[in-house]
Tab-separated table of C-alpha atoms and ligand atoms in Angstrom:
chain	number	residue	atom	x	y	z
K	364	MET	CA	-25.461	10.032	-17.467
K	365	ARG	CA	-22.001	8.431	-16.389
K	366	LYS	CA	-21.607	8.669	-12.659
K	367	GLU	CA	-18.464	9.750	-10.796
K	368	VAL	CA	-17.116	7.066	-8.779
K	369	VAL	CA	-13.792	6.327	-7.095
K	370	LEU	CA	-11.852	3.429	-8.658
K	371	ILE	CA	-10.301	0.895	-6.017
K	372	THR	CA	-8.068	-1.701	-8.395
K	373	GLY	CA	-6.833	-4.857	-5.680
K	374	ALA	CA	-10.095	-3.912	-3.745
K	375	ASN	CA	-10.240	-7.522	-2.621
K	376	GLY	CA	-6.896	-7.248	-1.219
K	377	GLU	CA	-5.647	-6.403	2.259
K	378	ILE	CA	-5.740	-2.199	2.166
K	379	GLY	CA	-8.686	-2.506	-0.327
K	380	HIS	CA	-10.690	-3.941	2.360
K	381	GLY	CA	-9.387	-1.042	4.732
K	382	LEU	CA	-10.708	1.594	2.557
K	383	CYS	CA	-13.801	0.018	0.735
K	384	THR	CA	-15.569	-0.217	4.112
K	385	HIS	CA	-13.956	3.215	5.152
K	386	LEU	CA	-14.756	5.257	1.923
K	387	GLY	CA	-18.112	3.058	1.132
K	388	ILE	CA	-20.040	4.601	4.292
K	389	ARG	CA	-19.187	8.369	3.051
K	390	GLU	CA	-22.688	10.085	1.177
K	391	ASP	CA	-20.287	11.290	-1.485
K	392	VAL	CA	-18.200	8.366	-2.542
K	393	LEU	CA	-19.394	5.716	-5.037
K	394	ILE	CA	-17.012	2.750	-5.210
K	395	LEU	CA	-16.093	1.377	-8.775
K	396	ALA	CA	-14.012	-2.116	-7.224
K	397	LEU	CA	-12.122	-3.999	-9.241
K	398	ASP	CA	-9.967	-7.441	-8.239
K	399	ILE	CA	-9.350	-10.568	-10.182
K	400	GLU	CA	-10.766	-12.530	-7.473
K	401	GLU	CA	-14.480	-12.599	-6.916
K	402	LEU	CA	-15.368	-9.618	-4.087
K	403	ASP	CA	-15.615	-10.766	-0.467
K	404	GLU	CA	-19.202	-11.158	0.512
K	405	GLU	CA	-18.761	-8.728	3.565
K	406	LEU	CA	-17.388	-5.635	0.959
K	407	ILE	CA	-20.379	-6.266	-1.286
K	408	PRO	CA	-22.540	-3.297	1.004
K	409	TYR	CA	-20.026	-0.954	0.708
K	410	CYS	CA	-19.274	-0.977	-3.137
K	411	HIS	CA	-21.532	0.509	-5.846
K	412	ARG	CA	-20.207	-1.629	-8.331
K	413	PHE	CA	-17.646	-4.389	-8.454
K	414	VAL	CA	-15.823	-6.021	-11.660
K	415	GLN	CA	-13.928	-9.150	-11.540
K	416	GLY	CA	-11.166	-9.053	-13.958
K	417	ASP	CA	-7.482	-8.350	-14.628
K	418	ILE	CA	-5.872	-5.072	-14.717
K	419	LEU	CA	-3.939	-6.279	-17.762
K	420	ASP	CA	-7.011	-6.295	-19.758
K	421	LYS	CA	-7.178	-3.447	-21.668
K	422	MET	CA	-10.611	-4.000	-23.313
K	423	LEU	CA	-11.839	-4.576	-19.498
K	424	LEU	CA	-10.613	-1.236	-18.796
K	425	GLY	CA	-11.868	0.484	-21.691
K	426	ARG	CA	-15.298	-0.557	-20.735
K	427	LEU	CA	-15.323	1.002	-17.242
K	428	VAL	CA	-14.325	4.616	-18.915
K	429	ALA	CA	-17.354	4.085	-21.002
K	430	GLU	CA	-19.853	3.374	-18.346
K	431	PHE	CA	-18.159	5.548	-15.338
K	432	GLU	CA	-16.597	9.402	-15.104
K	433	ILE	CA	-13.541	8.162	-12.783
K	434	ARG	CA	-12.857	10.791	-10.833
K	435	THR	CA	-9.962	9.223	-8.251
K	436	ILE	CA	-8.079	5.974	-8.880
K	437	TYR	CA	-6.731	4.002	-5.569
K	438	HIS	CA	-4.675	1.909	-7.491
K	439	LEU	CA	-3.530	-1.074	-4.753
K	440	ALA	CA	-3.550	-3.970	-7.066
K	441	SER	CA	0.078	-5.683	-6.902
K	442	ILE	CA	2.211	-8.830	-6.436
K	443	LEU	CA	3.899	-8.302	-3.041
K	444	SER	CA	8.163	-8.319	-2.345
K	445	THR	CA	8.517	-12.363	-1.595
K	446	ARG	CA	5.658	-13.676	-4.013
K	447	ALA	CA	7.371	-11.220	-7.107
K	448	GLU	CA	10.648	-12.983	-6.628
K	449	TYR	CA	9.615	-16.343	-7.652
K	450	ASN	CA	8.264	-14.802	-11.007
K	451	PRO	CA	9.951	-11.779	-11.540
K	452	GLU	CA	8.164	-10.894	-14.786
K	453	ALA	CA	4.983	-12.469	-13.707
K	454	ALA	CA	5.415	-9.395	-11.339
K	455	HIS	CA	6.752	-6.684	-13.850
K	456	ARG	CA	3.793	-7.514	-15.891
K	457	VAL	CA	1.188	-7.021	-13.186
K	458	ASN	CA	2.955	-4.405	-11.170
K	459	VAL	CA	4.472	-2.218	-13.706
K	460	GLU	CA	2.361	-2.639	-17.371
K	461	GLY	CA	-0.628	-2.917	-14.904
K	462	THR	CA	0.114	0.304	-13.285
K	463	LEU	CA	0.552	1.705	-16.945
K	464	ASN	CA	-2.828	0.504	-17.973
K	465	LEU	CA	-4.009	2.534	-14.888
K	466	LEU	CA	-2.252	5.590	-15.374
K	467	ARG	CA	-3.014	5.601	-19.048
K	468	LEU	CA	-6.759	5.378	-18.077
K	469	ALA	CA	-6.142	8.699	-15.662
K	470	ILE	CA	-4.883	10.505	-18.480
K	471	GLU	CA	-7.704	9.531	-20.855
K	472	GLN	CA	-10.543	10.012	-18.175
K	473	ALA	CA	-8.821	13.463	-17.253
K	474	GLU	CA	-8.814	14.875	-21.326
K	475	TRP	CA	-12.701	13.570	-21.519
K	476	GLN	CA	-13.903	15.536	-18.135
K	477	GLY	CA	-11.853	18.301	-18.590
K	478	ARG	CA	-10.022	18.076	-15.116
K	479	PRO	CA	-7.217	16.177	-13.364
K	480	VAL	CA	-8.093	13.008	-12.287
K	481	LYS	CA	-6.588	11.733	-8.412
K	482	PHE	CA	-4.219	8.849	-9.075
K	483	ILE	CA	-3.297	7.320	-5.243
K	484	TYR	CA	-0.738	5.070	-5.456
K	485	PRO	CA	0.619	3.218	-2.224
K	486	SER	CA	4.487	2.439	-3.102
K	487	SER	CA	6.647	0.985	0.112
K	488	ILE	CA	9.806	0.738	2.079
K	489	ALA	CA	10.946	-1.639	-0.754
K	490	ALA	CA	11.783	1.215	-2.708
K	491	TYR	CA	14.455	1.634	-0.589
K	492	GLY	CA	17.249	-0.774	-0.778
K	493	LEU	CA	20.520	-0.389	1.954
K	494	PRO	CA	23.642	-2.332	0.933
K	495	ASP	CA	24.436	-4.011	4.280
K	496	LEU	CA	23.089	-4.475	8.252
K	497	GLU	CA	25.574	-1.511	9.022
K	498	THR	CA	24.302	0.809	6.775
K	499	LYS	CA	20.919	0.339	7.915
K	500	ASN	CA	21.383	0.635	11.505
K	501	ARG	CA	23.269	3.931	10.792
K	502	ALA	CA	20.922	5.293	8.400
K	503	GLY	CA	18.444	5.636	11.073
K	504	LYS	CA	14.967	7.925	9.535
K	505	VAL	CA	15.469	7.805	5.768
K	506	LYS	CA	14.283	10.069	3.987
K	507	GLU	CA	12.557	10.434	0.586
K	508	HIS	CA	15.835	11.113	-1.701
K	509	GLU	CA	18.208	8.416	0.069
K	510	TRP	CA	19.043	5.016	-1.155
K	511	LEU	CA	16.479	4.161	-3.828
K	512	THR	CA	18.584	1.280	-5.188
K	513	PRO	CA	16.196	-1.635	-4.136
K	514	LYS	CA	17.055	-5.195	-4.092
K	515	THR	CA	13.853	-6.795	-5.173
K	516	MET	CA	11.526	-6.833	-8.205
K	517	TYR	CA	8.683	-5.949	-6.301
K	518	GLY	CA	10.784	-2.649	-4.869
K	519	CYS	CA	12.021	-1.876	-7.876
K	520	ASN	CA	8.628	-1.747	-9.620
K	521	LYS	CA	7.508	0.795	-6.553
K	522	LEU	CA	10.183	3.025	-7.839
K	523	TYR	CA	9.532	2.950	-11.371
K	524	CYS	CA	5.941	3.259	-10.928
K	525	GLU	CA	6.632	6.401	-8.528
K	526	HIS	CA	8.540	7.784	-11.978
K	527	LEU	CA	5.582	6.671	-14.123
K	528	GLY	CA	3.495	8.862	-11.853
K	529	ARG	CA	5.505	11.416	-11.965
K	530	TYR	CA	5.961	11.311	-15.859
K	531	TYR	CA	2.487	11.570	-16.120
K	532	ALA	CA	1.801	14.400	-13.970
K	533	ARG	CA	3.999	16.733	-15.774
K	534	HIS	CA	5.713	15.358	-18.539
K	535	TYR	CA	3.192	13.496	-20.623
K	536	ARG	CA	3.465	13.589	-24.091
K	537	GLN	CA	5.901	16.794	-24.229
K	538	LEU	CA	6.709	16.696	-27.704
K	539	GLY	CA	3.315	16.237	-28.638
K	540	ALA	CA	1.543	19.392	-30.942
K	541	GLU	CA	0.322	20.631	-28.064
K	542	GLY	CA	1.422	18.679	-25.480
K	543	ALA	CA	-0.947	17.166	-22.855
K	544	ALA	CA	-2.989	20.209	-21.666
K	545	ILE	CA	-4.639	18.244	-18.794
K	546	LYS	CA	-2.505	16.084	-17.150
K	547	ILE	CA	-3.302	13.618	-13.598
K	548	ASP	CA	-2.728	14.746	-9.980
K	549	PHE	CA	-0.557	12.015	-8.557
K	550	ARG	CA	-0.198	11.240	-5.004
K	551	GLY	CA	2.207	8.082	-3.900
K	552	LEU	CA	2.630	6.978	-0.366
K	553	ARG	CA	5.925	4.865	1.063
K	554	PHE	CA	4.243	2.692	3.279
K	555	PRO	CA	6.496	0.664	5.638
K	556	GLY	CA	4.860	-3.170	6.994
K	557	LEU	CA	1.154	-2.819	7.545
K	558	ILE	CA	-0.921	-5.105	10.041
K	559	SER	CA	-4.783	-5.640	9.608
K	560	ALA	CA	-6.742	-7.166	12.218
K	561	PHE	CA	-9.299	-8.266	9.962
K	562	THR	CA	-7.211	-9.484	7.181
K	563	THR	CA	-3.961	-11.554	6.279
K	564	PRO	CA	-1.820	-10.086	3.947
K	565	ALA	CA	-0.011	-12.830	1.195
K	566	GLY	CA	3.208	-12.976	-0.330
K	567	GLY	CA	4.632	-10.107	1.295
K	568	THR	CA	8.417	-9.942	3.514
K	569	SER	CA	6.886	-7.757	6.005
K	570	ASP	CA	4.084	-11.003	6.480
K	571	TYR	CA	5.951	-12.137	9.783
K	572	GLY	CA	4.660	-9.260	11.602
K	573	PRO	CA	0.906	-9.810	11.159
K	574	GLU	CA	1.526	-13.377	10.737
K	575	MET	CA	2.525	-13.795	14.654
K	576	LEU	CA	-0.317	-12.348	15.717
K	577	HIS	CA	-2.693	-13.866	13.543
K	578	HIS	CA	-1.454	-17.069	14.325
K	579	ALA	CA	-1.572	-16.720	18.204
K	580	ALA	CA	-4.580	-15.539	18.083
K	581	GLN	CA	-5.952	-19.312	16.460
K	582	ASN	CA	-3.530	-20.904	18.865
K	583	ILE	CA	-1.201	-21.790	15.708
K	584	PRO	CA	2.567	-22.140	16.600
K	585	TYR	CA	4.802	-19.387	14.101
K	586	ALA	CA	8.050	-19.829	13.494
K	587	CYS	CA	9.168	-16.946	12.480
K	588	PHE	CA	11.415	-16.166	9.446
K	589	VAL	CA	13.900	-13.313	10.756
K	590	ARG	CA	15.922	-13.086	13.240
K	591	PRO	CA	14.702	-11.252	16.510
K	592	ASP	CA	16.724	-8.466	15.654
K	593	SER	CA	15.032	-6.986	12.683
K	594	ILE	CA	13.727	-3.847	12.501
K	595	LEU	CA	11.203	-2.891	10.312
K	596	PRO	CA	8.801	0.498	10.241
K	597	PHE	CA	4.989	-0.845	10.677
K	598	MET	CA	1.640	0.640	10.422
K	599	VAL	CA	-1.724	-0.489	11.214
K	600	MET	CA	-4.476	0.097	8.754
K	601	PRO	CA	-6.573	2.270	10.214
K	602	ASP	CA	-3.379	4.811	9.793
K	603	THR	CA	-2.969	3.416	6.376
K	604	ILE	CA	-6.573	4.463	5.597
K	605	LYS	CA	-6.053	7.558	7.558
K	606	ALA	CA	-2.515	8.290	5.291
K	607	LEU	CA	-5.048	7.459	1.868
K	608	VAL	CA	-7.956	9.506	2.732
K	609	ASP	CA	-5.936	12.666	3.698
K	610	LEU	CA	-3.497	12.857	1.325
K	611	TRP	CA	-6.342	12.639	-1.084
K	612	ALA	CA	-8.063	15.585	0.470
K	613	ALA	CA	-4.805	17.656	0.663
K	614	PRO	CA	-5.391	20.758	-1.365
K	615	GLN	CA	-3.240	19.845	-4.323
K	616	GLU	CA	-0.948	23.268	-3.942
K	617	ASN	CA	0.303	22.122	-0.606
K	618	LEU	CA	2.125	19.192	-1.729
K	619	ASP	CA	5.516	20.111	-2.903
K	620	ASN	CA	6.394	16.194	-3.148
K	621	LEU	CA	4.758	13.418	-5.725
K	622	VAL	CA	5.834	10.899	-3.406
K	623	TYR	CA	5.766	10.764	0.739
K	624	ASN	CA	7.214	8.719	3.780
K	625	VAL	CA	4.510	7.602	5.938
K	626	THR	CA	5.285	5.359	9.311
K	627	SER	CA	3.898	4.848	12.981
K	628	PHE	CA	6.610	2.810	14.913
K	629	SER	CA	9.675	1.047	14.056
K	630	ILE	CA	9.471	-2.539	15.884
K	631	THR	CA	12.103	-5.425	16.359
K	632	ALA	CA	10.886	-8.900	15.878
K	633	GLN	CA	11.178	-9.835	19.090
K	634	GLN	CA	9.577	-6.850	20.569
K	635	ILE	CA	6.264	-7.562	18.718
K	636	ALA	CA	6.929	-11.669	19.954
K	637	GLN	CA	6.882	-9.996	23.167
K	638	MET	CA	3.841	-7.869	22.426
K	639	VAL	CA	1.954	-10.925	20.819
K	640	LYS	CA	2.808	-13.083	24.257
K	641	GLU	CA	1.244	-10.410	26.295
K	642	ALA	CA	-1.965	-10.734	24.510
K	643	PHE	CA	-2.118	-14.537	23.671
K	644	PRO	CA	0.537	-16.421	26.943
K	645	GLU	CA	-0.576	-19.792	24.964
K	646	ALA	CA	1.696	-18.494	21.973
K	647	GLU	CA	4.295	-20.428	20.876
K	648	ILE	CA	6.586	-18.837	18.701
K	649	SER	CA	10.123	-19.218	17.363
K	650	PHE	CA	12.846	-17.823	14.947
K	651	GLU	CA	14.035	-19.686	12.190
K	652	PRO	CA	15.552	-17.423	9.730
K	653	ASP	CA	15.681	-18.047	6.154
K	654	MET	CA	18.706	-16.252	5.137
K	655	ARG	CA	17.370	-15.186	1.883
K	656	ARG	CA	14.142	-13.218	3.181
K	657	GLN	CA	16.470	-11.846	5.937
K	658	LYS	CA	18.540	-9.995	3.333
K	659	ILE	CA	15.377	-8.274	2.194
K	660	VAL	CA	14.071	-7.087	5.448
K	661	ASP	CA	17.932	-5.867	6.235
K	662	SER	CA	17.864	-3.812	2.894
K	663	TRP	CA	15.152	-2.130	3.897
K	664	PRO	CA	15.023	0.853	6.216
K	665	GLY	CA	14.254	0.722	10.368
K	666	ASP	CA	12.934	3.858	10.596
K	667	LEU	CA	11.358	6.350	7.463
K	668	ASN	CA	11.698	10.078	7.906
K	669	ASP	CA	7.846	11.415	7.624
K	670	ASP	CA	8.514	14.783	7.641
K	671	ALA	CA	7.721	15.816	4.559
K	672	ALA	CA	3.939	14.282	4.948
K	673	LYS	CA	3.644	15.972	8.244
K	674	GLU	CA	4.383	19.369	6.739
K	675	ASP	CA	2.641	19.426	3.949
K	676	TRP	CA	-0.609	18.083	4.622
K	677	ASP	CA	-0.707	17.392	8.360
K	678	TRP	CA	0.041	13.985	8.840
K	679	SER	CA	0.414	12.404	12.183
K	680	PRO	CA	-0.611	8.558	13.102
K	681	ASP	CA	-3.050	7.643	15.902
K	682	TYR	CA	-1.459	4.528	16.601
K	683	ASP	CA	1.650	3.692	18.187
K	684	ALA	CA	2.802	0.029	18.895
K	685	MET	CA	1.636	0.193	22.344
K	686	ARG	CA	-1.679	1.479	21.063
K	687	ALA	CA	-1.978	-0.371	17.964
K	688	PHE	CA	-2.004	-3.661	20.156
K	689	GLU	CA	-4.048	-2.654	23.050
K	690	ALA	CA	-6.742	-0.894	21.555
K	691	TYR	CA	-7.026	-2.153	17.263
K	692	LEU	CA	-5.147	-5.313	16.743
K	693	VAL	CA	-5.928	-7.690	19.909
K	694	PRO	CA	-9.648	-6.557	20.599
K	695	ASN	CA	-10.327	-6.993	16.492
K	696	ILE	CA	-8.566	-9.888	16.529
K	697	SER	CA	-9.912	-12.108	19.298
K	698	GLU	CA	-12.904	-11.467	18.683
K	699	ARG	CA	-12.438	-12.190	15.139
K	700	TYR	CA	-10.870	-15.833	15.790
K	701	GLN	CA	-13.565	-16.371	18.708
K	702	LYS	CA	-16.532	-16.093	16.457
I	1167	AKB	C1	5.948	-6.650	1.324
I	1167	AKB	O1	6.519	-7.237	2.512
I	1167	AKB	O2	6.106	-6.787	-0.029
I	1167	AKB	C2	4.702	-5.446	1.648
I	1167	AKB	C3	5.906	-4.061	1.722
I	1167	AKB	C4	6.633	-3.872	2.915
I	1167	AKB	O3	5.725	-3.203	0.558
I	1167	AKB	N1	4.089	-5.625	2.883
């Protein structure tokens, strides 16, 4: 008998860490973890099986299908916005072709199991693209259908993969002999910048938030690459995991959207620096804006409207900025670097 598993791609990444440690302790979940890098040792006890490999390797994905009954896919693997700008075509391959491979795997599994497979997809504020700072400041809380003109390869990839998710969920093989009887249950979340106390992100443009904090805790000076007044929505890892798990558990009939905005608090780089300095008074933080990365941040919304998530699946974050710093980030980060 094949074992029922939850497949997590990008298990070693920032969200992967949080999700594996959260789901891995549940008795009703067996995690099949996939990552291109070797799995961090600390994640091993949380995963039923780890497979090291590439989401572009169709043979490898075929082997997983032969061995496991995949009920849910959390497709976390991707190349983030800054890194993607250095090699846009490679990013497109991983972010789009990789997602397509996973969607294909999901539909095959759904057809074979005779029931939809849940496909949980973390999208991003990068799917938005506001033309200039003035428009960003006027736009306020951006809704899901507004300003969908991303300026980065990563943002284009995320937005397009949301469309692919909708296609596989609603229109797959619509002209085939019988159409596809069973489709997938695609659920997407547009996340703000994320901050974890336990891992640092790699290759993102909202990374100045987490980087400021992790540098301060290690007594390393930090030059922030955006202006002090730059504003973005952010969320800490416990709320990120809460959103991923709550959306997964929500009854399908309650979901009017395929993709939902979620956010916790909006904050400027200057305010982050102030909160970091309150926690770590020795912190040396300067501002040396890189105008090219700044432009990307200026094109992302300063705030998100997450009313649809609140209405449809009762979304509500547990952490505002103050609580995020005082109850989660500062104590955990301090402990981490004191070890
Ligand atoms: C990035 O900066 O690329 C990511 C994101 C906002 O999705 N953190």
